[in-house]
PDB file of C-alpha atoms in Angstrom:
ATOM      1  CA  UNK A   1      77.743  14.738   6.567  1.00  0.00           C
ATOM      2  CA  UNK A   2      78.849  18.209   4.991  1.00  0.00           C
ATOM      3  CA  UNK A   3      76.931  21.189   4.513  1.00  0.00           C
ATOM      4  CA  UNK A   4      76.694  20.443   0.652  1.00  0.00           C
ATOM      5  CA  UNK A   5      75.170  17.088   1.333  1.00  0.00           C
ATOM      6  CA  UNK A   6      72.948  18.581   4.059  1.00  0.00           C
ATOM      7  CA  UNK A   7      71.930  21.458   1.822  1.00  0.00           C
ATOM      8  CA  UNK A   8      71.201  19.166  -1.061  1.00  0.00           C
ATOM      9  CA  UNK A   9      69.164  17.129   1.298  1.00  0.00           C
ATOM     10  CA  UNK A  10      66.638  19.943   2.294  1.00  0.00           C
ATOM     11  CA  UNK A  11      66.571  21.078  -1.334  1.00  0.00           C
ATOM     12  CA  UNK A  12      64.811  17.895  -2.346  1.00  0.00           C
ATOM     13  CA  UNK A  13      62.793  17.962   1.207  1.00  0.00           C
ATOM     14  CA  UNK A  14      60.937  21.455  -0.072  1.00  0.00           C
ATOM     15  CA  UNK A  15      60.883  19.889  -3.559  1.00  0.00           C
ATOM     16  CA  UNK A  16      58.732  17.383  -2.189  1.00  0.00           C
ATOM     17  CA  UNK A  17      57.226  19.020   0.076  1.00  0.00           C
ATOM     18  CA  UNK A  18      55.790  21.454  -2.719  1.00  0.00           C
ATOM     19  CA  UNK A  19      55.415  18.805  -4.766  1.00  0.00           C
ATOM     20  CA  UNK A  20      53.262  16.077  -2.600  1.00  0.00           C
ATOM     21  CA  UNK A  21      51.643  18.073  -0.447  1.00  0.00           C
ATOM     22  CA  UNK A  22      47.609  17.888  -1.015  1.00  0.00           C
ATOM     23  CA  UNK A  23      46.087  14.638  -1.138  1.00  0.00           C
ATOM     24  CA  UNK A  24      46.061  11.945   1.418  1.00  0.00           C
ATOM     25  CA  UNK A  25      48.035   9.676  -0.612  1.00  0.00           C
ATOM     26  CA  UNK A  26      50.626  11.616  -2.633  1.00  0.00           C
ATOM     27  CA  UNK A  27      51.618  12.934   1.191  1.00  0.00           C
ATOM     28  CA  UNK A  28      52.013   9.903   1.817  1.00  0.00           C
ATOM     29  CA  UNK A  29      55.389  10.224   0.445  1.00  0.00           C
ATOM     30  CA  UNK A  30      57.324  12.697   2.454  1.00  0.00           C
ATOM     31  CA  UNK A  31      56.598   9.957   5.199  1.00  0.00           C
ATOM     32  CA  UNK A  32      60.304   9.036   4.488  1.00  0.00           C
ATOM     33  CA  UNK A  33      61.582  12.751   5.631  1.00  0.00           C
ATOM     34  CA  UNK A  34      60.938  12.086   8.959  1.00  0.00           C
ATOM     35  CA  UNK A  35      61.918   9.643  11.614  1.00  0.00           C
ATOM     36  CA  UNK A  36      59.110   7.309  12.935  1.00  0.00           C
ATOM     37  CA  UNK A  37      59.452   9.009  16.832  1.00  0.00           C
ATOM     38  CA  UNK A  38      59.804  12.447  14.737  1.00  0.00           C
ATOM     39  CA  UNK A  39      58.710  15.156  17.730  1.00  0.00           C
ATOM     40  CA  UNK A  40      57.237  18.067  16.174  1.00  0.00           C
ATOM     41  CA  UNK A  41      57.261  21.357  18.654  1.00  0.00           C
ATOM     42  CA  UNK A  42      55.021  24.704  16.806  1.00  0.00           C
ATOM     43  CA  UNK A  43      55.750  27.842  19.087  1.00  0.00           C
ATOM     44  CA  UNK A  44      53.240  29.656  17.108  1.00  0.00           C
ATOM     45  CA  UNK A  45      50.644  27.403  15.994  1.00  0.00           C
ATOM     46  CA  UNK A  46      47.966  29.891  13.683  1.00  0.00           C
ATOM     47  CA  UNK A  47      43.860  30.059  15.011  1.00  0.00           C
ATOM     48  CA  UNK A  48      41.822  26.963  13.886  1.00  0.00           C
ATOM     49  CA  UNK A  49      44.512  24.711  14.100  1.00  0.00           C
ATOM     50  CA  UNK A  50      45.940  22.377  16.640  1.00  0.00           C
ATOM     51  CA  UNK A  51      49.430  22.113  16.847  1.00  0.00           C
ATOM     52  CA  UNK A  52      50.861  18.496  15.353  1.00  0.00           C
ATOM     53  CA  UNK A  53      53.438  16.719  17.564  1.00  0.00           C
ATOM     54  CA  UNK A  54      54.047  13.619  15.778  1.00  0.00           C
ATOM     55  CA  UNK A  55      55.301  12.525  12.282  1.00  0.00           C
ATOM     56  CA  UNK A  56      51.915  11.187  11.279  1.00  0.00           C
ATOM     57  CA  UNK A  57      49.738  14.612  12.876  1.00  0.00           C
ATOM     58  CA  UNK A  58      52.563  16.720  10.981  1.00  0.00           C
ATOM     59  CA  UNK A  59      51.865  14.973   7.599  1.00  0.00           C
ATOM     60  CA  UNK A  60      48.018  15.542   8.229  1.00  0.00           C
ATOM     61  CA  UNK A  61      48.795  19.067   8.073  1.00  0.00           C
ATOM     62  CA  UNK A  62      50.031  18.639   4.339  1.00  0.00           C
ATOM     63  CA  UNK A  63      46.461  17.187   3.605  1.00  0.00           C
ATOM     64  CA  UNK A  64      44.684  20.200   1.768  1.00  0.00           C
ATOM     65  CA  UNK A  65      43.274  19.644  -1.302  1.00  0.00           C
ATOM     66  CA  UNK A  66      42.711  22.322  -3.465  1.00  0.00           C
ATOM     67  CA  UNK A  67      45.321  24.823  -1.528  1.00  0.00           C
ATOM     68  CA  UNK A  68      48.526  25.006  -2.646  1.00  0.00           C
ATOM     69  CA  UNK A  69      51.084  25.931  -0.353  1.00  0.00           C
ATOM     70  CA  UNK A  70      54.611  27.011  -1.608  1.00  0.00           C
ATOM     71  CA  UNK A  71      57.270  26.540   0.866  1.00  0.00           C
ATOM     72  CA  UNK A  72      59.960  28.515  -0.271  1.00  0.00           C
ATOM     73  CA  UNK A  73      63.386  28.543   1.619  1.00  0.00           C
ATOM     74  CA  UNK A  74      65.384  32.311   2.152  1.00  0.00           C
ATOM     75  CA  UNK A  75      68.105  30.345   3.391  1.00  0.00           C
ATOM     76  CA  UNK A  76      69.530  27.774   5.398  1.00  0.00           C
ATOM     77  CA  UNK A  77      72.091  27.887   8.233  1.00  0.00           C
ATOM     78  CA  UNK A  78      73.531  24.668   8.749  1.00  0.00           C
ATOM     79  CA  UNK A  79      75.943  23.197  11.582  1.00  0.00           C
ATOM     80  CA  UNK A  80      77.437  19.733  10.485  1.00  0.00           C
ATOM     81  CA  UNK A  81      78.901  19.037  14.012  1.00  0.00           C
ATOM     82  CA  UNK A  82      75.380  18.952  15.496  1.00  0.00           C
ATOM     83  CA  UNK A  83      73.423  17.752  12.275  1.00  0.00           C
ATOM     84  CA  UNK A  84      71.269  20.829  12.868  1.00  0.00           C
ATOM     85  CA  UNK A  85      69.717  23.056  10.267  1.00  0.00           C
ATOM     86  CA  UNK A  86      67.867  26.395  10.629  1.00  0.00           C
ATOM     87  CA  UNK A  87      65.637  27.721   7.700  1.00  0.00           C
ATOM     88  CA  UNK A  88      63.840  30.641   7.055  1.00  0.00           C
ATOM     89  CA  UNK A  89      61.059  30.434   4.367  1.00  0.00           C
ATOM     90  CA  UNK A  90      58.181  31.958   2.911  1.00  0.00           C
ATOM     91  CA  UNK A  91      54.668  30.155   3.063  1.00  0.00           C
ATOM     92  CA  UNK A  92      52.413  31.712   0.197  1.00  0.00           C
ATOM     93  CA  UNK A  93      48.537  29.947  -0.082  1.00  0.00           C
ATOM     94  CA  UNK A  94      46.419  29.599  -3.105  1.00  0.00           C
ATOM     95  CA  UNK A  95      43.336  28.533  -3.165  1.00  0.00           C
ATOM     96  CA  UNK A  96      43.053  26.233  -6.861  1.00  0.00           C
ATOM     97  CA  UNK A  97      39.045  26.687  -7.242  1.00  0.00           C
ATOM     98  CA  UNK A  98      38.724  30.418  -6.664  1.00  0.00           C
ATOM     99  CA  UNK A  99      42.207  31.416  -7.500  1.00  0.00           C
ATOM    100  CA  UNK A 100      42.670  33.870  -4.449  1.00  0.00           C
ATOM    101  CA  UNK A 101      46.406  33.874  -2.861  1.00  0.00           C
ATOM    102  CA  UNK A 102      46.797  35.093   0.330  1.00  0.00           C
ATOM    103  CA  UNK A 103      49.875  37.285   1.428  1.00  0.00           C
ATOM    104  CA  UNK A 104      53.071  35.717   1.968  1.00  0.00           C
ATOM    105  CA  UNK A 105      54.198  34.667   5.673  1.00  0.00           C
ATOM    106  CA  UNK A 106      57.512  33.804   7.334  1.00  0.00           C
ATOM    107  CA  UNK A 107      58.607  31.154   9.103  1.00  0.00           C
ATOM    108  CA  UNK A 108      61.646  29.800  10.669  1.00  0.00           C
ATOM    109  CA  UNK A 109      62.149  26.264  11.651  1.00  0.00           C
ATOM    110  CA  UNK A 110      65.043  24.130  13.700  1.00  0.00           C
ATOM    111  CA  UNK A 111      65.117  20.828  11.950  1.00  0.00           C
ATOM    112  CA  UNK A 112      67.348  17.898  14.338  1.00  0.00           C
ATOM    113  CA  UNK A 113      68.558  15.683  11.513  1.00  0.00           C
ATOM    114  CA  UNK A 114      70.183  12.383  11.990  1.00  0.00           C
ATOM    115  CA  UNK A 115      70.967   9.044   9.762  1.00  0.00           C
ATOM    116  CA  UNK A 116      68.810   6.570   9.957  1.00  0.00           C
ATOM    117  CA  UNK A 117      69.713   2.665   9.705  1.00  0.00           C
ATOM    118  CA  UNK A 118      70.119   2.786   6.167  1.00  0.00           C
ATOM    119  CA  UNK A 119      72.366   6.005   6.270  1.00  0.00           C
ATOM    120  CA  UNK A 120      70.013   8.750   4.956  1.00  0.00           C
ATOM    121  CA  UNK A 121      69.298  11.436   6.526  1.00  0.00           C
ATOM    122  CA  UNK A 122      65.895  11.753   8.519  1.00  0.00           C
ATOM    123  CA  UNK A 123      64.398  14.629  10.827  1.00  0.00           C
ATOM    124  CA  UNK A 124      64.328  13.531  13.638  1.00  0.00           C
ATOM    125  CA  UNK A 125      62.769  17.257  15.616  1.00  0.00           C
ATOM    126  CA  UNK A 126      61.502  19.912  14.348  1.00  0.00           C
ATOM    127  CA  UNK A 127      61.423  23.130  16.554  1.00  0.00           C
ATOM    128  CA  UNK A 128      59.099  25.574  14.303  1.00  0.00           C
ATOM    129  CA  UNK A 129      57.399  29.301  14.257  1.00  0.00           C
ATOM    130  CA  UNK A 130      55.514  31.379  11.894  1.00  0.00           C
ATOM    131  CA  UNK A 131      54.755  34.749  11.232  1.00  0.00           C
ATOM    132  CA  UNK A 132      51.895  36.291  13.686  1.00  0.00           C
ATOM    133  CA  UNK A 133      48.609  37.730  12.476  1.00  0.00           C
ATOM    134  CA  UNK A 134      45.283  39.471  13.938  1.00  0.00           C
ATOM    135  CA  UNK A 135      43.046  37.281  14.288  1.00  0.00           C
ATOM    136  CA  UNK A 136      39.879  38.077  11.983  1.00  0.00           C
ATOM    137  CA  UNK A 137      41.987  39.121   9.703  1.00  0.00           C
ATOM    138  CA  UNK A 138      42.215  37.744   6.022  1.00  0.00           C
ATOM    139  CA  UNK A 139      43.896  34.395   7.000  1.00  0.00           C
ATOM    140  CA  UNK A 140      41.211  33.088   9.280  1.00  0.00           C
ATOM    141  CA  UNK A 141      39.261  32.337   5.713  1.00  0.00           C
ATOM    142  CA  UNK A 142      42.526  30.547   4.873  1.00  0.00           C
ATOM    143  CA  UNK A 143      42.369  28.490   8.009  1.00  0.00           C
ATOM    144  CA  UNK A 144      38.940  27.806   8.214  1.00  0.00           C
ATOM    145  CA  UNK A 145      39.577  26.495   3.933  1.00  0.00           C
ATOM    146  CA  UNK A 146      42.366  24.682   4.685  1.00  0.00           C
ATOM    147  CA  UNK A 147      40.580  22.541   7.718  1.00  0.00           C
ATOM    148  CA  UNK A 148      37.661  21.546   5.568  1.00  0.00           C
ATOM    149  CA  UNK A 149      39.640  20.607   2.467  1.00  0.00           C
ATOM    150  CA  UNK A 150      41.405  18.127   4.766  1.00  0.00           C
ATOM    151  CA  UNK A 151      38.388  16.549   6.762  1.00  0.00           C
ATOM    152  CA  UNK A 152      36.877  16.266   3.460  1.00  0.00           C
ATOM    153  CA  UNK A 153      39.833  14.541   1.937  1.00  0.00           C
ATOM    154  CA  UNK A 154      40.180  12.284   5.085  1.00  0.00           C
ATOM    155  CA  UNK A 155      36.570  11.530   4.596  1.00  0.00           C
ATOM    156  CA  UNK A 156      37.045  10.765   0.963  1.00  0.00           C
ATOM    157  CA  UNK A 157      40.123   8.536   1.886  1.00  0.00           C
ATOM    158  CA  UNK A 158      38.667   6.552   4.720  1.00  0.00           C
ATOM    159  CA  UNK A 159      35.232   5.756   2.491  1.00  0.00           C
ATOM    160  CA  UNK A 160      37.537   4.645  -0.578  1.00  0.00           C
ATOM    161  CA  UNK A 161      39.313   1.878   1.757  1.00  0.00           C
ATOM    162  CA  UNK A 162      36.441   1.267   3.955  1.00  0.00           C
ATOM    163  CA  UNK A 163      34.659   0.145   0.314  1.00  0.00           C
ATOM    164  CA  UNK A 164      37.827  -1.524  -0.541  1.00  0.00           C
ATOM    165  CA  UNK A 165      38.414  -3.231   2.323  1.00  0.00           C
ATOM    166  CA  UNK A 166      34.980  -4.500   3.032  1.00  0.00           C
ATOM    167  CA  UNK A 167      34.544  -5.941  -0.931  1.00  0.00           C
ATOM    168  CA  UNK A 168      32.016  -3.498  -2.215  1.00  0.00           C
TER     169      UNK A 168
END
């Protein structure tokens, strides 16, 4: 792989990662990012939320309807030998209904890419931190938003196939 192909790669990853992110199933689709026995490792995971360490409990954190959060990459560091790329980003949170946006946060994260079976490239690690913050500060509203937007959605989800599923 070359660093144009690599950098190409993890244009289109926060493309869709902007993009999908929000309900259950249109997050579905950055499923095919990541490697199945993706190991995700948060060094600075933010109050109210557990850290994900799996592909599937790293998706789940996408799942927040009605917040909009903008990944936006500074830049990208990138060593083809290794297939290892460090980013540095911005996260910036909006909340749709009431409109409020929260400061902008770094972060930094070590994605482990590798090919897959079919040749593309998947991330197969991600070693990840983020900004600090007091705690009681103006993000713990985000926080506490963000986790009942996506127990509500998971709610919504599960009833929609439950009903499916069971013929009603």
């Amino acid at each position: 792989m070359t660093r144009e192909q690599i950098s190409k790669w993890l244009d289109a990853y926060f493309e869709a990662a902007n993009r999908l992110q929000g309900g259950v199933e249109s997050v579905a689709g950055l499923r095919e990012y990541f490697a199945p026995d993706m190991q995700f490792i948060m060094y600075t995971p933010p109050p109210f939320i557990t850290a994900p360490r799996s592909r599937e409990e790293l998706l789940m954190t996408f799942v927040h309807p009605g917040i909009h959060e903008r990944l936006t990459p500074k830049y990208y560091v990138i060593d083809t030998e290794s297939m290892l790329a460090v980013v540095q980003f911005e996260l910036q949170f909006r909340h749709a209904e009431s409109e409020k946006t929260w400061p902008p946060l770094l972060a930094s994260a070590h994605y482990h890419l590798r090919e897959n079976a079919g040749g593309e490239i998947v991330i197969g690690k991600i070693q990840y931190w983020t900004q600090s913050h007091p705690t009681g500060d103006d993000f713990d509203s985000l926080f506490v938003l963000w986790n009942s937007a996506k127990e509500q959605a998971l709610v919504e989800f599960g009833m929609r196939h439950f009903k499916a599923g069971s013929g009603e």
